[in-house]
Amino acid sequence: MAGQQSQSIQTLLEAEKEAAKVIQQARQYRVQKLKDARSQAAKEIEAYKASKEQEFKAFEASHAGNTQVVQASIDKDTEVKQQEIRAAYEGHKDEVVKKLLDRVVLIKPELHRNLKKA
């Protein structure tokens, strides 16, 4: 009976060792799968990043010429408006100076509007 008990205990210990090996292999398999998934995700992210960077560079290159054209157009419009303002200034300068001098030199003394009502 003691031999049978000893053999049963030995069988249980062997089964426990085998179960521990299976569990260890499962853990290693899971860890390896996680590492593989991380590296695959990193590769996909890098590929996506590279494609988006390439798209952006293509977009930037296609619109770079447009900004120069737009800038030239804006500069031309600005110059035209400045010339219009200078022309208006030159045309009305004498008239404005005359009106200012008339206001300063020709004084019409009159009572304040509040004083008239009282």
PDB file of C-alpha atoms in Angstrom:
ATOM      1  CA  MET A   1       0.000   0.000   0.000  1.00  0.00           C
ATOM      2  CA  ALA A   2       2.829   2.365   0.805  1.00  0.00           C
ATOM      3  CA  GLY A   3       4.390   1.594  -2.548  1.00  0.00           C
ATOM      4  CA  GLN A   4       1.148   2.320  -4.289  1.00  0.00           C
ATOM      5  CA  GLN A   5       0.807   5.606  -2.411  1.00  0.00           C
ATOM      6  CA  SER A   6       4.358   6.506  -3.235  1.00  0.00           C
ATOM      7  CA  GLN A   7       3.773   5.737  -6.893  1.00  0.00           C
ATOM      8  CA  SER A   8       0.555   7.813  -6.868  1.00  0.00           C
ATOM      9  CA  ILE A   9       2.413  10.726  -5.327  1.00  0.00           C
ATOM     10  CA  GLN A  10       5.181  10.316  -7.872  1.00  0.00           C
ATOM     11  CA  THR A  11       2.603  10.300 -10.699  1.00  0.00           C
ATOM     12  CA  LEU A  12       0.981  13.439  -9.271  1.00  0.00           C
ATOM     13  CA  LEU A  13       4.354  15.181  -9.032  1.00  0.00           C
ATOM     14  CA  GLU A  14       5.182  14.274 -12.626  1.00  0.00           C
ATOM     15  CA  ALA A  15       1.762  15.486 -13.747  1.00  0.00           C
ATOM     16  CA  GLU A  16       2.324  18.726 -11.838  1.00  0.00           C
ATOM     17  CA  LYS A  17       5.743  19.192 -13.487  1.00  0.00           C
ATOM     18  CA  GLU A  18       4.216  18.509 -16.899  1.00  0.00           C
ATOM     19  CA  ALA A  19       1.421  21.028 -16.182  1.00  0.00           C
ATOM     20  CA  ALA A  20       4.007  23.624 -15.101  1.00  0.00           C
ATOM     21  CA  LYS A  21       5.904  23.040 -18.369  1.00  0.00           C
ATOM     22  CA  VAL A  22       2.689  23.455 -20.379  1.00  0.00           C
ATOM     23  CA  ILE A  23       1.838  26.651 -18.490  1.00  0.00           C
ATOM     24  CA  GLN A  24       5.366  27.996 -18.994  1.00  0.00           C
ATOM     25  CA  GLN A  25       5.178  27.246 -22.735  1.00  0.00           C
ATOM     26  CA  ALA A  26       1.783  28.955 -22.926  1.00  0.00           C
ATOM     27  CA  ARG A  27       3.188  32.023 -21.187  1.00  0.00           C
ATOM     28  CA  GLN A  28       6.189  32.134 -23.513  1.00  0.00           C
ATOM     29  CA  TYR A  29       3.879  31.722 -26.501  1.00  0.00           C
ATOM     30  CA  ARG A  30       1.678  34.575 -25.275  1.00  0.00           C
ATOM     31  CA  VAL A  31       4.684  36.846 -24.660  1.00  0.00           C
ATOM     32  CA  GLN A  32       6.071  36.041 -28.104  1.00  0.00           C
ATOM     33  CA  LYS A  33       2.696  36.750 -29.716  1.00  0.00           C
ATOM     34  CA  LEU A  34       2.521  40.116 -27.929  1.00  0.00           C
ATOM     35  CA  LYS A  35       6.027  41.009 -29.099  1.00  0.00           C
ATOM     36  CA  ASP A  36       5.153  39.999 -32.658  1.00  0.00           C
ATOM     37  CA  ALA A  37       1.944  42.036 -32.543  1.00  0.00           C
ATOM     38  CA  ARG A  38       3.814  45.095 -31.238  1.00  0.00           C
ATOM     39  CA  SER A  39       6.480  44.869 -33.910  1.00  0.00           C
ATOM     40  CA  GLN A  40       3.863  44.364 -36.626  1.00  0.00           C
ATOM     41  CA  ALA A  41       1.903  47.375 -35.340  1.00  0.00           C
ATOM     42  CA  ALA A  42       5.085  49.462 -35.287  1.00  0.00           C
ATOM     43  CA  LYS A  43       5.806  48.475 -38.892  1.00  0.00           C
ATOM     44  CA  GLU A  44       2.260  49.374 -39.947  1.00  0.00           C
ATOM     45  CA  ILE A  45       2.500  52.721 -38.139  1.00  0.00           C
ATOM     46  CA  GLU A  46       5.798  53.524 -39.840  1.00  0.00           C
ATOM     47  CA  ALA A  47       4.381  52.595 -43.244  1.00  0.00           C
ATOM     48  CA  TYR A  48       1.275  54.737 -42.648  1.00  0.00           C
ATOM     49  CA  LYS A  49       3.420  57.615 -41.406  1.00  0.00           C
ATOM     50  CA  ALA A  50       5.658  57.399 -44.469  1.00  0.00           C
ATOM     51  CA  SER A  51       2.678  57.373 -46.842  1.00  0.00           C
ATOM     52  CA  LYS A  52       1.085  60.380 -45.134  1.00  0.00           C
ATOM     53  CA  GLU A  53       4.399  62.238 -45.178  1.00  0.00           C
ATOM     54  CA  GLN A  54       4.709  61.527 -48.889  1.00  0.00           C
ATOM     55  CA  GLU A  55       1.137  62.735 -49.487  1.00  0.00           C
ATOM     56  CA  PHE A  56       1.880  65.920 -47.552  1.00  0.00           C
ATOM     57  CA  LYS A  57       5.058  66.585 -49.517  1.00  0.00           C
ATOM     58  CA  ALA A  58       3.153  66.078 -52.780  1.00  0.00           C
ATOM     59  CA  PHE A  59       0.396  68.433 -51.589  1.00  0.00           C
ATOM     60  CA  GLU A  60       2.957  70.986 -50.453  1.00  0.00           C
ATOM     61  CA  ALA A  61       4.812  70.790 -53.764  1.00  0.00           C
ATOM     62  CA  SER A  62       1.615  71.192 -55.772  1.00  0.00           C
ATOM     63  CA  HIS A  63       0.538  74.227 -53.767  1.00  0.00           C
ATOM     64  CA  ALA A  64       3.955  75.870 -53.436  1.00  0.00           C
ATOM     65  CA  GLY A  65       3.648  77.419 -56.902  1.00  0.00           C
ATOM     66  CA  ASN A  66       0.167  78.673 -56.076  1.00  0.00           C
ATOM     67  CA  THR A  67       1.406  80.636 -53.072  1.00  0.00           C
ATOM     68  CA  GLN A  68       4.006  82.408 -55.187  1.00  0.00           C
ATOM     69  CA  VAL A  69       1.372  83.288 -57.780  1.00  0.00           C
ATOM     70  CA  VAL A  70      -1.032  84.467 -55.084  1.00  0.00           C
ATOM     71  CA  GLN A  71       1.716  86.496 -53.400  1.00  0.00           C
ATOM     72  CA  ALA A  72       2.573  88.198 -56.697  1.00  0.00           C
ATOM     73  CA  SER A  73      -1.116  88.973 -57.281  1.00  0.00           C
ATOM     74  CA  ILE A  74      -1.489  90.436 -53.783  1.00  0.00           C
ATOM     75  CA  ASP A  75       1.656  92.537 -54.225  1.00  0.00           C
ATOM     76  CA  LYS A  76       0.313  93.890 -57.525  1.00  0.00           C
ATOM     77  CA  ASP A  77      -3.075  94.743 -55.987  1.00  0.00           C
ATOM     78  CA  THR A  78      -1.349  96.432 -53.049  1.00  0.00           C
ATOM     79  CA  GLU A  79       0.755  98.557 -55.365  1.00  0.00           C
ATOM     80  CA  VAL A  80      -2.348  99.600 -57.352  1.00  0.00           C
ATOM     81  CA  LYS A  81      -4.179 100.589 -54.157  1.00  0.00           C
ATOM     82  CA  GLN A  82      -1.172 102.548 -52.912  1.00  0.00           C
ATOM     83  CA  GLN A  83      -1.052 104.454 -56.199  1.00  0.00           C
ATOM     84  CA  GLU A  84      -4.781 105.224 -55.912  1.00  0.00           C
ATOM     85  CA  ILE A  85      -4.299 106.522 -52.363  1.00  0.00           C
ATOM     86  CA  ARG A  86      -1.323 108.664 -53.416  1.00  0.00           C
ATOM     87  CA  ALA A  87      -3.327 110.084 -56.333  1.00  0.00           C
ATOM     88  CA  ALA A  88      -6.254 110.907 -54.021  1.00  0.00           C
ATOM     89  CA  TYR A  89      -3.831 112.525 -51.577  1.00  0.00           C
ATOM     90  CA  GLU A  90      -2.224 114.655 -54.267  1.00  0.00           C
ATOM     91  CA  GLY A  91      -5.632 115.623 -55.688  1.00  0.00           C
ATOM     92  CA  HIS A  92      -7.189 116.700 -52.390  1.00  0.00           C
ATOM     93  CA  LYS A  93      -4.144 117.934 -50.487  1.00  0.00           C
ATOM     94  CA  ASP A  94      -4.529 121.630 -51.378  1.00  0.00           C
ATOM     95  CA  GLU A  95      -8.268 121.596 -50.706  1.00  0.00           C
ATOM     96  CA  VAL A  96      -7.838 120.018 -47.250  1.00  0.00           C
ATOM     97  CA  VAL A  97      -5.064 122.432 -46.277  1.00  0.00           C
ATOM     98  CA  LYS A  98      -7.254 125.374 -47.357  1.00  0.00           C
ATOM     99  CA  LYS A  99     -10.200 124.106 -45.291  1.00  0.00           C
ATOM    100  CA  LEU A 100      -7.996 123.635 -42.237  1.00  0.00           C
ATOM    101  CA  LEU A 101      -6.548 127.135 -42.555  1.00  0.00           C
ATOM    102  CA  ASP A 102     -10.006 128.628 -43.034  1.00  0.00           C
ATOM    103  CA  ARG A 103     -11.191 126.935 -39.831  1.00  0.00           C
ATOM    104  CA  VAL A 104      -8.196 128.171 -37.882  1.00  0.00           C
ATOM    105  CA  VAL A 105      -7.978 131.690 -39.319  1.00  0.00           C
ATOM    106  CA  LEU A 106     -11.619 132.598 -39.974  1.00  0.00           C
ATOM    107  CA  ILE A 107     -13.344 132.510 -36.612  1.00  0.00           C
ATOM    108  CA  LYS A 108     -17.029 133.308 -36.314  1.00  0.00           C
ATOM    109  CA  PRO A 109     -17.713 134.201 -32.716  1.00  0.00           C
ATOM    110  CA  GLU A 110     -21.134 132.970 -31.672  1.00  0.00           C
ATOM    111  CA  LEU A 111     -22.774 131.908 -28.425  1.00  0.00           C
ATOM    112  CA  HIS A 112     -22.680 128.315 -27.317  1.00  0.00           C
ATOM    113  CA  ARG A 113     -25.857 126.408 -28.084  1.00  0.00           C
ATOM    114  CA  ASN A 114     -26.586 125.796 -24.401  1.00  0.00           C
ATOM    115  CA  LEU A 115     -26.195 129.479 -23.654  1.00  0.00           C
ATOM    116  CA  LYS A 116     -28.718 130.416 -26.355  1.00  0.00           C
ATOM    117  CA  LYS A 117     -31.432 128.256 -24.788  1.00  0.00           C
ATOM    118  CA  ALA A 118     -31.033 129.772 -21.380  1.00  0.00           C
TER     119      ALA A 118
END
